[in-house]
Amino acid sequence: MIFNPEYECMERGARAQLQLARLKNLAEMLYERVPFYRNKMEALGIRSGDIHCLRDIEKLPFTTKDDLRENYPHGLLACPKDRIVEVHMSSGTTGKPVVDEYTKNDIDIWRESMARTMAAGGCTKDDIVQNCYGYGLFTGGPGAHYGAMTIGAEVLPMSSGNTARQLMVLQDFGSTMLTCTPSYALYMSEEAADAGIDLKKLPICKGCFGAEPWSENMRKEIEDRYGMKAYDIYGLTEIVGPGVSFECEAQNGLHINEDLFYPEIIDPETGKTLPDGEKGELVFTTLTKEGTPILRYRTRDITFLMREPCSCGRTTVKMHRLFGRTDDMLIIRGVNVFPSQIEHALFEIEGTEPQYLIVVNRGDTYLDEVELQVEVKQEFFSDETKNLEVLRNKIEGVMKSKLQISLKVKLVEPKTIERSIGKAKRVIDNRKI
Ligand code: DLL
C-alpha cells in the first residue's frame, strides 16, 4: 500500500521545486540560527540567496560525525530548547553520542516517514505489529512504534531480547508483522525451531528489518522460516532514525523519502558529486527538520542511486541496499561500535597493554558474538589466576557499560597479538552476511 500517494508518487519536476524551496529555507534558517553552520557558510562565502537550483547544494558545506561530536550535546540546535519534545542518541566514535532532538513537527515527520515505510512493507490498520527493535535512546523501537500507530495498526512494544517471551506473544497474540534487526529475526526462528514452534503455521506474514547490514541470502532464510515477506528499511539517528528509505513490494532498492531527506552520492576521497548509478558515499540533507536539521551529512554508508521507474508506482529515487561503510564502524547486534571506543576504554584499565584484537563471529544462532583479545602485563600470568579472572571481569563490565554490548574478553600474554608494519589490524570480522 502507498501511504501518501500525493508525496510518494509526485511528478518529479514538482517534487524538485518543493525540494528547492525547502533547501533555500533550510540554508537561510541554519545561517540565521546555528553559529556552526553560519561559520562554515561564511568560510565558503555562500548564502541561501546563492542557491538557484538543486545542484547548487554542492556549494554548501558537508557535516561529519566529528562535527556532531564536537557540538555535543546542544550545539546544533536550531530552535528554542523548549520546543524540543523528544531526544534520541547513538554511539559516536569516542564515546560522545550523536544526538537528534525533535520538535513536535519533527516527530510528526518521523511518524509520516515510518508510516510510509511500514505501509510499503504491507502494514495496514488490521495488522498486529510485534515491535522487537530496542526502545530507549535507540531510534528503532520508537520509530516503528510511531509508524505502526500512524497507520492505525495494533502495536506490541516488546523491545529487544527475552526471546521465550517474544515467542509466547507471537503465538498467543497472533502478531502478523515483525519489526527487528534481521539477525534477531533469524535468532528468534532458531529458538522457535528448538521449542518445536512452526512459525509458518502462525499468522506472522510480513516484516520490516534494518539497522544493520544483511544480504539476499538472509532475506531468503527469514522469508522461508517465517513464511513471510521481509523488507529492508534504512535510516540513521542523525537524519531521523528509521524511515529515511524503505523497500516496496518490488524488493529491488530502497525508496528514499526525498521530499523530506535529500540524497546525494559523493566520491568519499574528493567530495565530488557522482552521477546516478555510481557507487559512493551517501550524503543526506534534512529538508523540513526544525530541532537539529542537518546539511549534507556524510553518512559513511556506501550505495548508489537509481531513478528508473519502479513497478510500485512511487516516483521517489531509490538507493541500492548498502554495500558497506567507508569507516571502521561495526554494527554488533544492531549497536554501532567503533574500535576506537574499545581502545579508549581499554587505556583506562590498569594492567592492560595497548594491544588488542576484536574478533566478530556470527555463530549458528545468527547472533553476533564478539571476542576481545587483550594483552595484559606479564605479572598477571605469574600471579594467581584469580587476578586474571578479576581483570577479565572488570574489562567485560567496563565494555558493557561503555558500549552497551556484551563481549567475551580473552586475556593473552604480552606480544601474542600479531603486530603489523602498516596499519594495525584491530578487527577480524568472520561474519558471512
Ligand atoms: O540503525 C536506525 C534504524 C533503526 C534503521 C531500525 C533501520 C531500522 P543508527 O543506530 O544511528 O540508526 O545506525 C545507523 O546503521 O548509517 C548504517 O550503517 C546502518 N544501517 C541502518 N539500516 C541499515 C540497513 C539506525 N537496512 C547506521 N542495512 C547506518 C544496512 C543499515 N545497514
Short mmCIF file of C-alpha atoms and ligand atoms in Angstrom, two decimals:
data_model
loop_
_atom_site.label_atom_id
_atom_site.label_comp_id
_atom_site.label_asym_id
_atom_site.label_seq_id
_atom_site.Cartn_x
_atom_site.Cartn_y
_atom_site.Cartn_z
CA MET A 1 0.00 0.00 0.00
CA ILE A 2 1.19 3.54 -0.72
CA PHE A 3 0.63 5.56 2.46
CA ASN A 4 0.87 9.02 0.94
CA PRO A 5 0.44 8.95 -2.86
CA GLU A 6 0.47 12.76 -3.04
CA TYR A 7 4.13 12.88 -2.00
CA GLU A 8 5.33 9.39 -2.86
CA CYS A 9 4.02 9.43 -6.42
CA MET A 10 4.53 13.16 -7.04
CA GLU A 11 5.54 14.28 -10.51
CA ARG A 12 9.31 14.58 -10.36
CA GLY A 13 9.53 18.18 -11.54
CA ALA A 14 7.04 19.28 -8.90
CA ARG A 15 8.99 17.42 -6.25
CA ALA A 16 12.23 19.10 -7.34
CA GLN A 17 10.53 22.51 -6.96
CA LEU A 18 9.42 21.57 -3.46
CA GLN A 19 12.91 20.33 -2.56
CA LEU A 20 14.49 23.53 -3.84
CA ALA A 21 12.15 25.75 -1.85
CA ARG A 22 12.81 23.68 1.26
CA LEU A 23 16.56 23.72 0.71
CA LYS A 24 16.60 27.51 0.44
CA ASN A 25 14.61 27.80 3.67
CA LEU A 26 16.92 25.41 5.40
CA ALA A 27 20.09 27.23 4.34
CA GLU A 28 18.61 30.55 5.48
CA MET A 29 17.44 29.12 8.80
CA LEU A 30 20.79 27.44 9.56
CA TYR A 31 22.67 30.62 8.70
CA GLU A 32 20.46 32.68 10.98
CA ARG A 33 20.20 30.30 13.91
CA VAL A 34 23.22 27.99 14.16
CA PRO A 35 26.67 29.60 14.53
CA PHE A 36 28.37 26.34 13.47
CA TYR A 37 26.66 26.46 10.06
CA ARG A 38 26.97 30.23 9.74
CA ASN A 39 30.74 30.00 10.21
CA LYS A 40 31.03 27.21 7.69
CA MET A 41 28.91 29.06 5.12
CA GLU A 42 30.82 32.29 5.67
CA ALA A 43 34.11 30.47 5.19
CA LEU A 44 32.81 29.30 1.79
CA GLY A 45 31.27 32.69 1.02
CA ILE A 46 27.80 31.27 0.42
CA ARG A 47 24.31 32.42 1.46
CA SER A 48 20.89 30.94 0.76
CA GLY A 49 20.47 33.59 -1.98
CA ASP A 50 23.19 31.77 -3.92
CA ILE A 51 21.02 28.67 -4.25
CA HIS A 52 19.14 28.83 -7.56
CA CYS A 53 18.80 25.15 -8.44
CA LEU A 54 19.17 21.82 -6.62
CA ARG A 55 22.69 21.31 -7.96
CA ASP A 56 23.70 24.42 -6.05
CA ILE A 57 23.56 22.24 -2.95
CA GLU A 58 27.13 21.31 -3.94
CA LYS A 59 28.20 24.80 -2.89
CA LEU A 60 27.07 24.13 0.69
CA PRO A 61 29.39 22.64 3.32
CA PHE A 62 29.38 19.00 4.41
CA THR A 63 28.68 17.94 8.00
CA THR A 64 30.50 14.98 9.56
CA LYS A 65 30.11 12.77 12.60
CA ASP A 66 33.06 14.63 14.15
CA ASP A 67 31.20 17.93 13.74
CA LEU A 68 28.26 16.43 15.61
CA ARG A 69 30.52 15.09 18.34
CA GLU A 70 32.25 18.44 18.78
CA ASN A 71 28.90 20.17 19.14
CA TYR A 72 27.54 17.66 21.67
CA PRO A 73 25.03 17.95 23.23
CA HIS A 74 23.07 21.03 22.04
CA GLY A 75 25.45 22.96 19.77
CA LEU A 76 23.49 22.28 16.58
CA LEU A 77 20.05 23.08 17.95
CA ALA A 78 18.19 25.34 15.52
CA CYS A 79 15.13 26.20 17.61
CA PRO A 80 14.42 27.33 21.17
CA LYS A 81 15.15 24.48 23.59
CA ASP A 82 11.60 24.49 24.97
CA ARG A 83 10.26 23.36 21.59
CA ILE A 84 12.08 20.01 21.91
CA VAL A 85 9.77 17.15 22.87
CA GLU A 86 11.99 14.06 22.41
CA VAL A 87 15.67 13.16 22.13
CA HIS A 88 17.47 10.13 20.70
CA MET A 89 21.13 9.18 20.52
CA SER A 90 23.50 6.66 19.06
CA SER A 91 27.16 5.91 19.67
CA GLY A 92 29.84 8.27 18.46
CA THR A 93 33.47 7.46 17.70
CA THR A 94 34.97 8.14 21.10
CA GLY A 95 32.04 7.76 23.37
CA LYS A 96 30.24 11.06 22.79
CA PRO A 97 26.95 10.07 21.24
CA VAL A 98 25.30 11.58 18.20
CA VAL A 99 22.16 13.44 19.26
CA ASP A 100 18.88 14.02 17.45
CA GLU A 101 16.49 16.47 19.12
CA TYR A 102 12.93 16.54 17.82
CA THR A 103 10.24 19.20 17.93
CA LYS A 104 6.59 18.16 17.76
CA ASN A 105 6.71 18.74 13.99
CA ASP A 106 9.86 16.63 13.70
CA ILE A 107 8.06 13.76 15.44
CA ASP A 108 5.14 14.19 13.01
CA ILE A 109 7.59 13.95 10.10
CA TRP A 110 9.08 10.83 11.62
CA ARG A 111 5.60 9.31 12.05
CA GLU A 112 4.86 10.09 8.42
CA SER A 113 8.12 8.67 7.09
CA MET A 114 7.77 5.50 9.16
CA ALA A 115 4.12 5.10 8.16
CA ARG A 116 5.22 5.23 4.50
CA THR A 117 7.97 2.72 5.32
CA MET A 118 5.76 0.20 7.07
CA ALA A 119 2.86 0.60 4.64
CA ALA A 120 5.28 -0.32 1.85
CA GLY A 121 6.08 -3.44 3.89
CA GLY A 122 2.37 -4.32 3.85
CA CYS A 123 1.27 -2.85 7.18
CA THR A 124 -2.43 -1.90 7.40
CA LYS A 125 -4.71 -0.93 10.26
CA ASP A 126 -5.63 -4.60 10.62
CA ASP A 127 -2.10 -5.68 11.48
CA ILE A 128 -0.71 -6.64 14.87
CA VAL A 129 2.87 -5.41 14.89
CA GLN A 130 5.33 -7.14 17.19
CA ASN A 131 8.00 -4.48 17.56
CA CYS A 132 11.25 -6.02 18.81
CA TYR A 133 13.57 -3.13 17.96
CA GLY A 134 15.08 -1.76 21.16
CA TYR A 135 13.20 1.04 22.91
CA GLY A 136 15.16 3.78 24.65
CA LEU A 137 17.68 6.17 23.17
CA PHE A 138 17.91 3.95 20.05
CA THR A 139 15.53 5.12 17.34
CA GLY A 140 14.43 1.65 16.15
CA GLY A 141 11.74 0.86 18.75
CA PRO A 142 10.03 4.27 18.90
CA GLY A 143 10.31 4.74 15.11
CA ALA A 144 8.50 1.52 14.22
CA HIS A 145 6.01 2.21 17.03
CA TYR A 146 5.15 5.64 15.61
CA GLY A 147 4.83 4.26 12.09
CA ALA A 148 2.51 1.42 13.05
CA MET A 149 0.33 3.68 15.20
CA THR A 150 0.05 6.27 12.43
CA ILE A 151 -1.26 3.56 10.12
CA GLY A 152 -3.70 2.52 12.85
CA ALA A 153 -2.22 -0.95 13.43
CA GLU A 154 -2.04 -2.53 16.88
CA VAL A 155 1.48 -2.34 18.36
CA LEU A 156 3.09 -4.75 20.80
CA PRO A 157 6.03 -2.70 22.15
CA MET A 158 8.18 -5.72 23.02
CA SER A 159 11.62 -4.13 22.69
CA SER A 160 14.54 -6.48 22.04
CA GLY A 161 15.53 -9.64 23.92
CA ASN A 162 13.69 -12.17 26.11
CA THR A 163 13.14 -14.49 23.19
CA ALA A 164 10.98 -17.01 25.07
CA ARG A 165 8.50 -14.22 25.82
CA GLN A 166 8.68 -12.96 22.23
CA LEU A 167 7.70 -16.42 21.00
CA MET A 168 4.90 -16.74 23.53
CA VAL A 169 3.43 -13.40 22.44
CA LEU A 170 3.92 -14.23 18.76
CA GLN A 171 1.71 -17.28 19.25
CA ASP A 172 -0.82 -16.02 21.79
CA PHE A 173 -1.48 -12.59 20.27
CA GLY A 174 -1.30 -13.70 16.64
CA SER A 175 1.17 -10.99 15.59
CA THR A 176 1.05 -10.51 11.82
CA MET A 177 4.06 -8.23 11.34
CA LEU A 178 7.55 -8.34 12.83
CA THR A 179 9.94 -5.39 13.21
CA CYS A 180 13.51 -6.06 14.45
CA THR A 181 17.06 -6.45 13.21
CA PRO A 182 17.39 -9.20 10.59
CA SER A 183 19.83 -11.13 12.77
CA TYR A 184 17.36 -11.12 15.65
CA ALA A 185 14.61 -12.37 13.32
CA LEU A 186 16.84 -15.32 12.42
CA TYR A 187 17.80 -15.94 16.03
CA MET A 188 14.15 -16.00 17.02
CA SER A 189 13.42 -18.50 14.27
CA GLU A 190 16.14 -20.84 15.62
CA GLU A 191 14.73 -20.63 19.11
CA ALA A 192 11.26 -21.28 17.72
CA ALA A 193 12.52 -24.41 15.94
CA ASP A 194 14.17 -25.64 19.17
CA ALA A 195 10.91 -25.08 21.03
CA GLY A 196 9.01 -27.04 18.37
CA ILE A 197 7.10 -23.98 17.12
CA ASP A 198 6.31 -23.97 13.39
CA LEU A 199 6.42 -20.26 12.50
CA LYS A 200 4.87 -20.92 9.11
CA LYS A 201 1.65 -22.01 10.80
CA LEU A 202 1.37 -18.72 12.71
CA PRO A 203 -0.32 -15.54 11.36
CA ILE A 204 3.05 -13.72 11.11
CA CYS A 205 3.47 -12.94 7.39
CA LYS A 206 5.50 -9.72 6.91
CA GLY A 207 8.34 -7.80 8.47
CA CYS A 208 10.49 -4.65 8.19
CA PHE A 209 14.13 -5.31 9.02
CA GLY A 210 17.14 -3.00 9.19
CA ALA A 211 19.64 -1.16 11.41
CA GLU A 212 22.45 -3.49 10.28
CA PRO A 213 23.81 -4.96 7.04
CA TRP A 214 22.08 -8.06 5.69
CA SER A 215 22.01 -9.91 2.41
CA GLU A 216 19.65 -11.52 -0.10
CA ASN A 217 20.54 -14.90 1.45
CA MET A 218 19.46 -13.70 4.87
CA ARG A 219 16.25 -12.36 3.38
CA LYS A 220 15.52 -15.73 1.81
CA GLU A 221 16.17 -17.54 5.11
CA ILE A 222 13.85 -15.20 7.03
CA GLU A 223 11.14 -15.45 4.36
CA ASP A 224 11.37 -19.27 4.30
CA ARG A 225 11.45 -19.79 8.03
CA TYR A 226 8.53 -17.49 8.83
CA GLY A 227 6.61 -17.88 5.61
CA MET A 228 6.70 -14.09 5.26
CA LYS A 229 7.75 -11.18 3.08
CA ALA A 230 10.84 -9.47 4.52
CA TYR A 231 11.61 -5.84 3.64
CA ASP A 232 14.80 -3.84 4.09
CA ILE A 233 14.46 -0.49 5.86
CA TYR A 234 17.21 2.07 6.36
CA GLY A 235 17.83 5.11 8.48
CA LEU A 236 20.20 6.74 10.92
CA THR A 237 19.87 8.74 14.12
CA GLU A 238 21.50 11.84 12.64
CA ILE A 239 18.78 12.19 9.98
CA VAL A 240 15.64 10.98 11.81
CA GLY A 241 16.13 7.29 12.75
CA PRO A 242 14.47 4.58 10.63
CA GLY A 243 12.22 5.99 7.89
CA VAL A 244 14.83 7.50 5.60
CA SER A 245 14.34 4.81 2.94
CA PHE A 246 12.48 1.52 2.50
CA GLU A 247 11.78 -1.31 0.10
CA CYS A 248 8.46 -1.73 -1.65
CA GLU A 249 6.97 -4.99 -2.95
CA ALA A 250 9.46 -4.94 -5.85
CA GLN A 251 12.22 -5.63 -3.25
CA ASN A 252 14.71 -4.01 -5.57
CA GLY A 253 16.25 -0.95 -3.95
CA LEU A 254 15.01 1.33 -1.18
CA HIS A 255 12.75 4.32 -1.95
CA ILE A 256 14.09 7.45 -0.30
CA ASN A 257 11.60 9.81 1.35
CA GLU A 258 13.24 12.50 -0.72
CA ASP A 259 10.70 15.27 -0.14
CA LEU A 260 11.99 15.10 3.46
CA PHE A 261 15.59 13.86 3.15
CA TYR A 262 17.58 14.97 0.11
CA PRO A 263 20.17 12.39 -1.03
CA GLU A 264 23.46 12.80 -2.85
CA ILE A 265 26.26 10.38 -3.67
CA ILE A 266 29.81 11.67 -3.45
CA ASP A 267 33.28 10.35 -4.02
CA PRO A 268 34.48 9.81 -0.44
CA GLU A 269 38.03 10.87 -1.36
CA THR A 270 37.34 14.07 -3.30
CA GLY A 271 33.88 15.05 -2.04
CA LYS A 272 32.74 15.48 -5.67
CA THR A 273 29.15 14.56 -6.53
CA LEU A 274 28.79 11.34 -8.52
CA PRO A 275 26.13 10.62 -11.17
CA ASP A 276 23.22 8.20 -10.61
CA GLY A 277 24.30 4.57 -10.79
CA GLU A 278 27.81 5.25 -9.49
CA LYS A 279 28.77 3.84 -6.13
CA GLY A 280 29.96 6.26 -3.47
CA GLU A 281 29.22 7.73 -0.06
CA LEU A 282 25.62 8.60 0.72
CA VAL A 283 25.01 12.17 1.89
CA PHE A 284 21.71 13.48 3.31
CA THR A 285 20.25 16.91 3.91
CA THR A 286 17.11 17.13 6.05
CA LEU A 287 14.63 19.38 4.22
CA THR A 288 11.99 20.01 6.88
CA LYS A 289 13.51 19.34 10.29
CA GLU A 290 13.37 22.04 12.98
CA GLY A 291 15.21 20.73 16.07
CA THR A 292 18.52 19.52 14.68
CA PRO A 293 18.34 19.95 10.90
CA ILE A 294 21.48 18.82 9.13
CA LEU A 295 23.23 19.95 5.99
CA ARG A 296 24.93 17.48 3.64
CA TYR A 297 25.61 14.85 6.32
CA ARG A 298 28.26 12.34 5.28
CA THR A 299 26.74 9.03 6.37
CA ARG A 300 29.82 6.89 5.52
CA ASP A 301 27.38 4.36 4.02
CA ILE A 302 28.16 3.17 0.50
CA THR A 303 25.49 2.78 -2.16
CA PHE A 304 24.29 4.23 -5.49
CA LEU A 305 21.08 5.96 -6.59
CA MET A 306 18.58 4.62 -9.14
CA ARG A 307 15.99 6.75 -10.92
CA GLU A 308 14.42 4.14 -13.20
CA PRO A 309 10.62 4.00 -12.77
CA CYS A 310 9.52 1.44 -10.16
CA SER A 311 6.70 -1.02 -10.76
CA CYS A 312 5.07 0.04 -7.46
CA GLY A 313 4.18 3.48 -8.85
CA ARG A 314 6.28 5.54 -6.44
CA THR A 315 8.35 8.16 -8.22
CA THR A 316 10.95 8.63 -5.49
CA VAL A 317 14.61 7.92 -6.17
CA LYS A 318 15.85 4.56 -4.87
CA MET A 319 19.14 3.60 -3.24
CA HIS A 320 20.67 0.16 -3.66
CA ARG A 321 20.89 -1.86 -0.44
CA LEU A 322 24.09 -0.82 1.33
CA PHE A 323 27.43 -2.20 0.17
CA GLY A 324 29.28 -1.32 3.37
CA ARG A 325 30.85 1.71 5.02
CA THR A 326 33.82 3.95 4.38
CA ASP A 327 34.90 3.81 8.05
CA ASP A 328 35.55 1.03 10.53
CA MET A 329 32.21 1.22 12.34
CA LEU A 330 31.00 -2.25 13.31
CA ILE A 331 27.35 -3.00 13.92
CA ILE A 332 27.07 -5.60 16.67
CA ARG A 333 23.53 -6.82 17.31
CA GLY A 334 22.28 -3.53 15.91
CA VAL A 335 24.54 -1.41 18.13
CA ASN A 336 27.12 0.81 16.43
CA VAL A 337 30.61 0.22 17.77
CA PHE A 338 33.86 1.87 16.75
CA PRO A 339 37.14 0.06 17.53
CA SER A 340 38.40 3.42 18.84
CA GLN A 341 35.75 3.30 21.60
CA ILE A 342 37.08 -0.06 22.75
CA GLU A 343 40.64 1.25 22.60
CA HIS A 344 39.70 4.30 24.61
CA ALA A 345 38.07 2.22 27.32
CA LEU A 346 41.00 -0.21 27.49
CA PHE A 347 43.52 2.57 28.03
CA GLU A 348 41.78 3.48 31.23
CA ILE A 349 42.06 -0.01 32.71
CA GLU A 350 45.16 -0.61 34.78
CA GLY A 351 47.14 -3.73 33.78
CA THR A 352 46.29 -3.87 30.07
CA GLU A 353 48.72 -3.28 27.22
CA PRO A 354 47.62 -1.14 24.25
CA GLN A 355 47.36 -4.25 22.09
CA TYR A 356 44.01 -5.77 21.31
CA LEU A 357 42.09 -7.62 18.65
CA ILE A 358 38.33 -7.66 18.12
CA VAL A 359 37.05 -10.93 16.64
CA VAL A 360 33.42 -10.92 15.49
CA ASN A 361 31.61 -14.16 14.70
CA ARG A 362 28.07 -14.98 13.81
CA GLY A 363 27.55 -18.47 15.18
CA ASP A 364 24.81 -20.99 14.46
CA THR A 365 22.47 -18.80 16.47
CA TYR A 366 22.74 -15.89 13.98
CA LEU A 367 23.58 -13.51 16.80
CA ASP A 368 26.86 -11.61 16.68
CA GLU A 369 29.45 -12.72 19.19
CA VAL A 370 32.48 -10.62 19.98
CA GLU A 371 35.71 -11.81 21.48
CA LEU A 372 38.04 -9.10 22.62
CA GLN A 373 41.62 -10.33 22.94
CA VAL A 374 43.68 -8.09 25.18
CA GLU A 375 47.34 -8.31 26.05
CA VAL A 376 47.98 -7.91 29.77
CA LYS A 377 51.17 -7.31 31.69
CA GLN A 378 53.34 -10.40 32.26
CA GLU A 379 52.98 -10.27 36.04
CA PHE A 380 49.31 -11.19 35.72
CA PHE A 381 50.36 -14.53 34.29
CA SER A 382 52.88 -15.25 37.02
CA ASP A 383 50.35 -14.28 39.74
CA GLU A 384 47.43 -16.33 40.88
CA THR A 385 44.84 -17.00 38.19
CA LYS A 386 42.34 -15.25 40.44
CA ASN A 387 43.84 -11.89 39.43
CA LEU A 388 43.41 -12.67 35.76
CA GLU A 389 39.79 -13.53 36.44
CA VAL A 390 39.23 -10.23 38.29
CA LEU A 391 40.77 -8.24 35.44
CA ARG A 392 38.75 -10.11 32.83
CA ASN A 393 35.50 -9.41 34.68
CA LYS A 394 36.47 -5.78 35.07
CA ILE A 395 37.12 -5.32 31.34
CA GLU A 396 33.85 -7.06 30.46
CA GLY A 397 31.99 -4.78 32.88
CA VAL A 398 33.57 -1.61 31.51
CA MET A 399 32.84 -2.63 27.91
CA LYS A 400 29.23 -3.45 28.75
CA SER A 401 28.65 -0.08 30.37
CA LYS A 402 30.51 1.95 27.72
CA LEU A 403 29.40 0.14 24.58
CA GLN A 404 26.05 -1.37 25.59
CA ILE A 405 27.06 -4.75 24.22
CA SER A 406 28.30 -7.87 25.99
CA LEU A 407 31.58 -9.23 24.74
CA LYS A 408 33.84 -12.04 25.87
CA VAL A 409 37.29 -10.98 26.94
CA LYS A 410 40.27 -13.27 26.42
CA LEU A 411 43.43 -12.15 28.19
CA VAL A 412 46.61 -13.07 26.39
CA GLU A 413 50.31 -12.78 27.24
CA PRO A 414 52.38 -9.82 26.03
CA LYS A 415 53.46 -9.96 22.36
CA THR A 416 50.99 -12.65 21.33
CA ILE A 417 48.77 -10.44 19.18
CA GLU A 418 50.21 -10.24 15.71
CA ARG A 419 51.99 -6.93 15.04
CA SER A 420 51.70 -5.28 11.70
CA ILE A 421 54.15 -3.00 9.98
CA GLY A 422 51.43 -0.88 8.44
CA LYS A 423 48.02 -0.08 9.86
CA ALA A 424 47.35 -2.22 12.91
CA LYS A 425 44.71 -4.85 12.24
CA ARG A 426 42.25 -4.41 15.07
CA VAL A 427 39.24 -6.27 13.74
CA ILE A 428 38.66 -9.73 12.32
CA ASP A 429 35.08 -9.89 11.13
CA ASN A 430 34.21 -13.51 10.35
CA ARG A 431 30.51 -12.85 9.80
CA LYS A 432 29.29 -14.10 6.46
CA ILE A 433 26.31 -11.87 5.96
O1 DLL B 1 20.06 1.91 12.97
C1 DLL B 1 18.16 3.35 12.59
C2 DLL B 1 17.34 2.17 12.18
C3 DLL B 1 16.57 1.54 13.13
C4 DLL B 1 17.31 1.77 10.85
C5 DLL B 1 15.76 0.46 12.74
C6 DLL B 1 16.50 0.71 10.45
C7 DLL B 1 15.72 0.07 11.41
P1 DLL B 1 21.75 4.19 13.95
O2 DLL B 1 21.84 3.37 15.19
O3 DLL B 1 22.10 5.61 14.01
O4 DLL B 1 20.30 4.16 13.36
O5 DLL B 1 22.67 3.46 12.87
C8 DLL B 1 22.73 3.95 11.55
O6 DLL B 1 23.15 1.71 10.73
O7 DLL B 1 24.44 4.56 8.98
C9 DLL B 1 24.02 2.16 8.57
O8 DLL B 1 25.43 2.00 8.59
C10 DLL B 1 23.36 1.10 9.45
N1 DLL B 1 22.06 0.66 8.89
C11 DLL B 1 20.84 1.14 9.18
N2 DLL B 1 19.91 0.50 8.42
C12 DLL B 1 20.58 -0.39 7.63
C13 DLL B 1 20.19 -1.33 6.63
C14 DLL B 1 19.59 3.03 12.99
N3 DLL B 1 18.93 -1.52 6.29
C15 DLL B 1 23.62 3.06 10.70
N4 DLL B 1 21.18 -2.04 6.01
C16 DLL B 1 23.59 3.45 9.24
C17 DLL B 1 22.48 -1.86 6.36
C18 DLL B 1 21.96 -0.27 7.94
N5 DLL B 1 22.89 -1.01 7.30
#
